[in-house]
XYZ file of C-alpha atoms in Angstrom:
470
model
C 137.544 93.554 121.319
C 138.565 95.697 118.323
C 138.453 98.887 120.474
C 140.626 97.215 123.079
C 143.165 96.152 120.477
C 143.259 99.684 119.010
C 143.732 101.161 122.471
C 146.651 98.788 123.206
C 148.165 99.653 119.809
C 147.929 103.382 120.493
C 149.520 102.954 123.898
C 152.356 100.919 122.348
C 152.942 103.522 119.676
C 152.937 106.365 122.249
C 155.461 104.445 124.344
C 157.713 103.729 121.380
C 157.278 107.207 119.814
C 156.606 109.643 122.685
C 156.318 112.636 120.331
C 152.974 111.192 119.171
C 151.528 111.627 122.645
C 150.834 115.369 122.188
C 148.334 114.516 119.449
C 146.145 112.613 121.902
C 145.803 115.395 124.492
C 146.198 119.133 123.883
C 149.579 120.517 124.933
C 149.689 123.174 127.619
C 152.179 126.042 127.305
C 153.984 128.004 130.038
C 156.393 130.839 129.198
C 158.427 132.064 132.159
C 160.134 135.310 131.194
C 162.757 137.088 133.293
C 163.647 140.767 133.017
C 167.294 141.671 132.338
C 168.637 138.189 133.136
C 171.916 137.693 131.311
C 173.205 134.774 129.257
C 175.562 133.706 132.034
C 173.169 134.020 134.986
C 172.214 130.349 135.325
C 174.165 127.622 137.002
C 174.217 125.651 133.745
C 175.615 128.701 131.887
C 178.358 129.452 134.387
C 176.847 131.527 137.233
C 179.151 131.943 140.263
C 178.160 132.595 143.852
C 174.691 131.043 143.773
C 172.985 127.997 142.363
C 169.902 127.457 140.169
C 169.139 123.781 140.782
C 165.594 123.829 139.416
C 166.557 125.548 136.149
C 169.590 123.275 135.816
C 167.387 120.218 136.346
C 165.028 121.564 133.760
C 167.947 121.734 131.327
C 168.872 118.139 132.189
C 165.314 117.067 131.410
C 164.933 119.203 128.289
C 166.831 121.358 125.818
C 169.170 124.308 126.398
C 169.509 126.772 123.517
C 172.847 128.493 122.998
C 171.846 130.777 120.099
C 168.476 132.089 121.267
C 167.722 135.781 120.744
C 165.260 138.199 122.242
C 163.227 140.170 119.738
C 164.977 143.416 120.730
C 167.475 144.501 123.372
C 164.921 146.372 125.498
C 161.931 145.270 127.520
C 158.749 146.544 125.892
C 159.752 145.786 122.327
C 161.129 142.407 123.310
C 157.834 141.395 124.905
C 155.867 142.657 121.946
C 157.948 140.481 119.683
C 157.594 137.379 121.842
C 153.808 137.651 122.146
C 153.077 138.509 118.493
C 155.763 136.534 116.603
C 156.863 139.757 114.882
C 159.928 141.896 114.856
C 158.778 144.740 117.148
C 159.550 147.216 114.405
C 157.028 145.615 112.090
C 154.258 146.562 114.529
C 155.722 149.946 115.559
C 156.550 148.688 119.072
C 160.214 149.589 119.447
C 161.639 150.818 122.738
C 160.200 150.699 126.278
C 156.795 152.413 126.824
C 156.433 154.533 129.954
C 153.539 156.019 131.923
C 153.531 158.903 129.411
C 153.227 156.712 126.341
C 149.891 156.902 124.471
C 150.679 153.964 122.222
C 150.569 150.234 122.681
C 149.797 146.918 120.951
C 147.236 147.306 118.204
C 143.871 145.543 118.230
C 144.832 144.256 114.765
C 147.681 142.190 116.149
C 147.196 138.666 117.550
C 149.078 137.511 120.583
C 149.927 133.929 121.505
C 146.829 134.031 123.709
C 144.640 135.181 120.792
C 145.960 132.360 118.647
C 145.484 129.654 121.272
C 141.995 130.906 122.239
C 140.816 129.659 118.863
C 141.525 126.163 120.100
C 139.808 126.575 123.452
C 142.798 127.507 125.626
C 142.442 129.274 128.955
C 145.082 131.992 129.023
C 146.624 133.977 131.919
C 149.307 136.671 132.203
C 151.050 137.458 135.481
C 153.793 139.948 136.214
C 155.165 142.621 133.936
C 153.250 143.538 130.752
C 154.874 146.562 129.043
C 152.869 146.632 125.799
C 151.026 149.776 126.794
C 149.413 150.706 130.144
C 146.069 152.080 128.949
C 143.095 149.717 129.115
C 142.878 148.975 125.376
C 146.447 147.674 125.487
C 146.250 145.517 128.605
C 146.262 141.657 128.513
C 142.485 141.264 129.028
C 141.945 142.975 125.669
C 144.460 140.712 123.942
C 143.394 137.152 124.510
C 144.060 136.654 128.209
C 141.341 135.582 130.638
C 143.286 136.695 133.718
C 145.872 139.317 134.437
C 147.609 140.316 137.649
C 150.722 142.464 137.511
C 152.378 145.768 136.712
C 151.939 147.567 133.345
C 155.572 148.516 132.846
C 158.999 148.225 134.465
C 159.261 148.067 138.258
C 161.701 151.020 138.320
C 159.055 153.324 136.802
C 157.927 154.556 140.225
C 158.591 157.529 142.576
C 161.894 156.108 143.848
C 163.528 156.048 140.410
C 167.170 157.192 140.785
C 167.287 159.307 137.646
C 163.714 160.321 136.744
C 160.310 161.275 138.088
C 157.449 158.818 137.935
C 153.958 158.532 139.469
C 153.084 155.661 141.812
C 153.538 152.209 140.288
C 150.139 150.596 139.735
C 149.325 146.966 140.528
C 146.548 145.816 138.169
C 144.113 142.940 138.377
C 142.106 142.376 135.240
C 142.067 145.948 133.914
C 141.656 147.768 137.236
C 144.305 149.306 139.516
C 144.033 147.598 142.895
C 147.105 149.105 144.623
C 149.908 151.612 144.162
C 153.602 151.101 144.926
C 153.029 147.473 146.024
C 155.518 145.590 148.109
C 157.944 144.383 145.465
C 159.497 141.791 147.764
C 156.276 139.827 147.268
C 156.288 139.968 143.456
C 158.043 136.682 142.714
C 156.054 134.720 145.279
C 152.690 136.305 144.457
C 152.959 135.909 140.696
C 154.132 132.315 141.117
C 151.159 131.521 143.389
C 148.767 133.018 140.848
C 150.240 130.715 138.180
C 149.898 127.688 140.445
C 146.242 128.536 141.158
C 145.573 128.880 137.443
C 146.990 125.411 136.851
C 144.674 124.082 139.591
C 141.644 125.665 137.928
C 142.523 124.566 134.381
C 144.471 121.343 134.902
C 142.004 119.543 132.637
C 143.330 121.937 130.051
C 144.322 123.201 127.709
C 145.982 126.316 129.124
C 148.650 128.936 128.425
C 150.408 130.849 131.193
C 152.663 133.849 130.537
C 154.557 134.379 133.804
C 156.701 137.499 133.294
C 158.741 138.125 136.416
C 159.686 141.803 136.914
C 163.007 140.656 138.385
C 166.011 140.764 138.161
C 165.430 144.243 136.710
C 166.426 146.953 139.174
C 165.288 147.839 141.794
C 165.928 144.394 143.237
C 163.639 142.947 145.853
C 163.534 139.487 147.410
C 161.393 137.805 150.016
C 162.677 136.903 153.437
C 162.999 133.254 152.507
C 165.892 134.086 150.129
C 167.345 137.262 151.623
C 171.083 136.870 152.251
C 171.208 133.335 150.828
C 173.751 133.840 148.012
C 177.410 134.815 147.816
C 176.509 137.282 145.082
C 174.495 139.582 147.341
C 170.994 140.760 146.485
C 171.246 139.875 142.802
C 172.081 136.264 143.574
C 169.286 136.123 146.142
C 166.805 137.320 143.509
C 167.927 134.726 140.967
C 167.682 132.019 143.612
C 164.064 133.030 144.327
C 163.251 132.974 140.624
C 164.763 129.489 140.455
C 162.512 128.519 143.396
C 159.534 129.883 141.445
C 160.363 127.727 138.439
C 160.763 124.735 140.724
C 157.265 125.315 142.115
C 155.800 125.347 138.584
C 157.579 122.186 137.549
C 156.634 120.431 140.823
C 153.008 121.358 140.294
C 153.001 119.913 136.784
C 154.450 116.663 138.091
C 151.920 116.437 140.887
C 149.037 116.979 138.497
C 150.365 114.545 135.907
C 150.832 117.351 133.362
C 154.588 117.213 132.699
C 154.191 115.085 129.597
C 151.752 117.414 127.885
C 153.113 120.804 128.981
C 155.836 122.670 127.108
C 157.660 124.983 129.557
C 159.894 127.766 128.196
C 162.285 129.754 130.431
C 164.051 132.768 128.918
C 164.818 136.475 129.353
C 163.662 139.642 127.619
C 167.175 140.958 126.969
C 170.665 141.015 128.387
C 171.836 142.502 131.707
C 171.838 146.214 132.571
C 175.567 146.328 133.084
C 176.061 149.795 134.517
C 174.165 148.683 137.635
C 177.229 146.650 138.646
C 176.475 144.258 141.510
C 172.753 144.660 140.872
C 173.117 143.405 137.291
C 173.824 140.006 135.801
C 176.506 138.692 133.445
C 176.605 138.119 129.703
C 178.917 135.158 130.145
C 181.608 136.920 128.115
C 179.429 138.287 125.321
C 179.960 141.890 124.183
C 178.026 144.771 125.787
C 174.579 144.263 127.390
C 170.988 145.511 127.513
C 170.176 148.244 125.013
C 172.673 147.128 122.397
C 172.498 144.876 119.379
C 175.769 143.237 120.262
C 175.463 139.676 121.493
C 175.306 140.624 125.177
C 172.193 142.635 124.507
C 170.126 140.062 122.664
C 171.545 136.589 123.090
C 169.672 135.281 126.126
C 169.385 132.048 128.073
C 166.590 129.720 126.966
C 165.593 126.311 128.243
C 162.584 124.297 127.072
C 161.171 121.174 128.718
C 158.476 118.973 127.304
C 158.761 115.485 128.766
C 158.479 112.633 126.305
C 158.907 114.920 123.293
C 162.102 116.964 123.779
C 164.991 114.507 124.344
C 166.531 114.913 127.786
C 169.799 116.790 128.263
C 170.034 118.128 124.720
C 171.744 121.254 123.450
C 170.492 123.240 120.487
C 173.097 125.427 118.752
C 170.821 126.472 115.902
C 169.614 130.037 115.463
C 166.265 130.724 117.153
C 164.364 133.577 118.729
C 161.488 134.510 121.032
C 159.500 135.513 117.987
C 159.477 131.837 117.027
C 157.335 130.814 120.008
C 153.985 131.887 118.526
C 154.233 129.887 115.298
C 155.686 126.917 117.213
C 152.846 126.879 119.740
C 150.322 127.329 116.924
C 151.760 124.318 115.093
C 151.621 122.138 118.187
C 148.057 123.254 119.018
C 146.962 122.990 115.385
C 145.807 126.619 115.657
C 145.658 128.960 112.632
C 148.345 131.598 112.390
C 147.448 135.301 112.219
C 146.249 136.426 108.776
C 148.877 139.130 108.539
C 152.601 138.587 108.125
C 154.644 137.464 111.098
C 158.407 136.930 111.358
C 158.632 133.915 113.607
C 159.288 130.389 112.273
C 158.164 127.027 113.608
C 161.036 125.514 115.593
C 159.195 122.278 116.489
C 161.686 120.313 114.297
C 164.473 121.569 116.620
C 162.594 120.450 119.694
C 162.182 117.000 118.150
C 165.833 117.016 117.087
C 164.963 116.223 113.489
C 168.089 115.609 111.451
C 169.356 118.663 109.561
C 166.546 120.821 110.860
C 167.413 124.532 110.594
C 164.152 126.522 110.326
C 165.676 129.955 111.064
C 168.372 131.047 108.600
C 168.483 134.737 109.389
C 167.900 137.260 112.154
C 167.693 141.054 112.123
C 169.008 143.174 114.992
C 166.831 146.309 115.065
C 167.031 148.934 117.788
C 166.175 152.528 118.748
C 163.280 153.820 116.658
C 163.790 151.678 113.573
C 167.488 151.201 113.010
C 168.803 148.030 111.388
C 172.089 147.647 113.233
C 173.119 144.109 112.278
C 172.084 140.912 110.546
C 173.196 137.302 110.945
C 172.830 134.026 109.025
C 173.519 132.049 112.157
C 177.242 131.856 111.557
C 178.454 135.307 110.558
C 177.134 138.645 111.821
C 177.410 141.863 109.831
C 177.270 144.999 111.968
C 176.613 148.408 110.358
C 177.808 151.799 111.562
C 175.371 153.128 114.130
C 175.156 155.086 117.385
C 174.867 152.696 120.321
C 175.005 152.451 124.062
C 178.359 151.385 125.394
C 179.332 150.301 128.865
C 183.005 149.915 128.003
C 185.419 152.320 129.656
C 183.085 153.205 132.551
C 183.066 151.991 136.119
C 179.614 150.521 136.887
C 177.526 151.643 139.819
C 176.697 149.493 142.834
C 173.944 148.710 145.310
C 171.110 149.915 143.079
C 172.742 153.086 141.727
C 173.703 153.213 138.028
C 177.160 154.034 136.767
C 177.767 156.253 133.726
C 177.111 155.003 130.207
C 177.489 156.590 126.796
C 174.132 156.269 125.076
C 175.322 157.522 121.664
C 178.767 156.065 121.130
C 179.338 156.087 117.381
C 180.412 152.917 115.631
C 182.045 154.193 112.479
C 183.062 151.030 110.711
C 181.231 148.069 109.230
C 182.155 144.909 111.111
C 181.941 141.231 110.320
C 182.182 138.653 113.086
C 182.431 134.882 112.874
C 180.235 134.017 115.836
C 181.354 130.408 115.880
C 184.867 131.419 116.822
C 184.293 134.909 118.246
C 181.007 135.188 120.162
C 182.578 138.065 122.051
C 182.633 140.092 118.782
C 186.265 141.254 119.082
C 187.799 140.418 115.698
C 186.629 142.121 112.528
C 187.068 139.627 109.669
C 185.352 141.780 107.015
C 188.346 141.658 104.653
C 188.590 137.876 104.835
C 185.074 137.035 103.670
C 183.863 139.356 100.857
C 181.321 136.779 99.651
C 179.784 136.522 103.129
C 179.653 140.308 103.423
C 177.851 140.501 100.071
C 175.328 137.848 101.086
C 174.558 139.505 104.412
C 174.375 142.938 102.799
C 171.705 141.629 100.442
C 169.842 140.184 103.441
C 170.008 143.614 105.073
C 168.649 145.279 101.929
C 165.670 142.913 101.944
C 165.040 143.813 105.592
C 165.156 147.513 104.814
C 162.675 147.152 101.973
C 160.342 145.194 104.228
C 160.730 146.948 107.600
C 162.583 150.152 106.819
C 165.744 151.551 108.349
C 166.280 154.953 109.985
C 170.030 154.720 109.407
C 169.641 154.690 105.623
C 166.381 156.570 105.352
C 164.398 153.671 103.939
C 160.743 153.802 105.016
C 159.799 150.120 104.646
C 156.742 148.716 102.864
C 155.285 146.325 105.410
C 155.236 148.040 108.804
C 151.879 148.096 110.577
C 150.704 150.890 112.930
C 150.640 150.387 116.661
C 147.579 151.135 118.788
C 147.100 154.736 119.909
C 144.869 156.366 122.464
C 143.823 160.038 122.454
C 143.208 161.576 125.847
């Protein structure tokens, strides 16, 4: 009788306070990462010419973040940051590794998968990796039980418009199983692998990292979505990605897993703007991929966790992809890595705790190790630096890039009030000397910690990446 009463009491508490439910059954995690998808590329963020009903429904059932930042404005570094909870520069993983690169993620680093494995999670990675293509750097050596995908960007293949590359490998586990695979099958095949993994591990707990190679150029889409949008091939690709997300969410509902699965949808960086109609939109933010302006690093992010995240909520607080690891670790009651990480636990934001504001700063690093800007979540201080600019050039079309200036020199220090000027057009440096001083001190602390090529500071706490000698 006592056990029955306790069971009824627990059920009543879980019903009245749904956020307690995750303590009863381990929470599963699914991260769905797009490549080069811009802030304005979703229906719920203003996309025109196509619809994203599954992503929009996910936003209605969960939380949409408006101030969510990728770890860096380029693919490889961004993914390194997401998976390790570190600024990529801390672990010497800036930039985008290619087939020539002999470096990759170090064995000393712990990925989300490594952290969750300590609590018995089954972990899978599907799609694009980009943390090093040699065997010691591949997912199977870094906490994942399964891997099926490509080791770097889908344009790093013989048909690249501006460079020479060997055949693009398709890898299963740590073995190449094909070269130059049919990219029109990527979205469907990687989705089906994720669905199969859910089938095998539905009794949980599990972590799936589904990293779609699209909508990075070259664009490919399956026949089921070809010609379906008013935005041409780019819109078709986004519609198929939306279908993929719908399949994942449907599977979770069918298996009764929606209430104990946290699903995150986001992008690795902003759109590659000089590809014109084969690129996305920043939704009015300045510049795009490869820059530390908002269009390069502010990315769409939606999280759904039924019964825990209140439906239809908007989070305007500062947050980043590097925050996923400590957040997942907190939910799973898993120990954090022994070494320093830069992510913070944003679970209080997901629960909408009053006055929660776990992230109070963010550093915009780029190129080798250049601190280009800092923000406190309201103001952003931008330092003089060479940067890519798309402004003043006509973009390319139909898969061919337009010109871009990779080393445009920003000569002045700029201060932007991101609340009123997310497009970063009005320099208010002279109006807020106290803010400038505060952010400058924040930048000095970053330089001491991580270094800065622009000022010649080496940094005390950077760790080496992995390296292979051939």
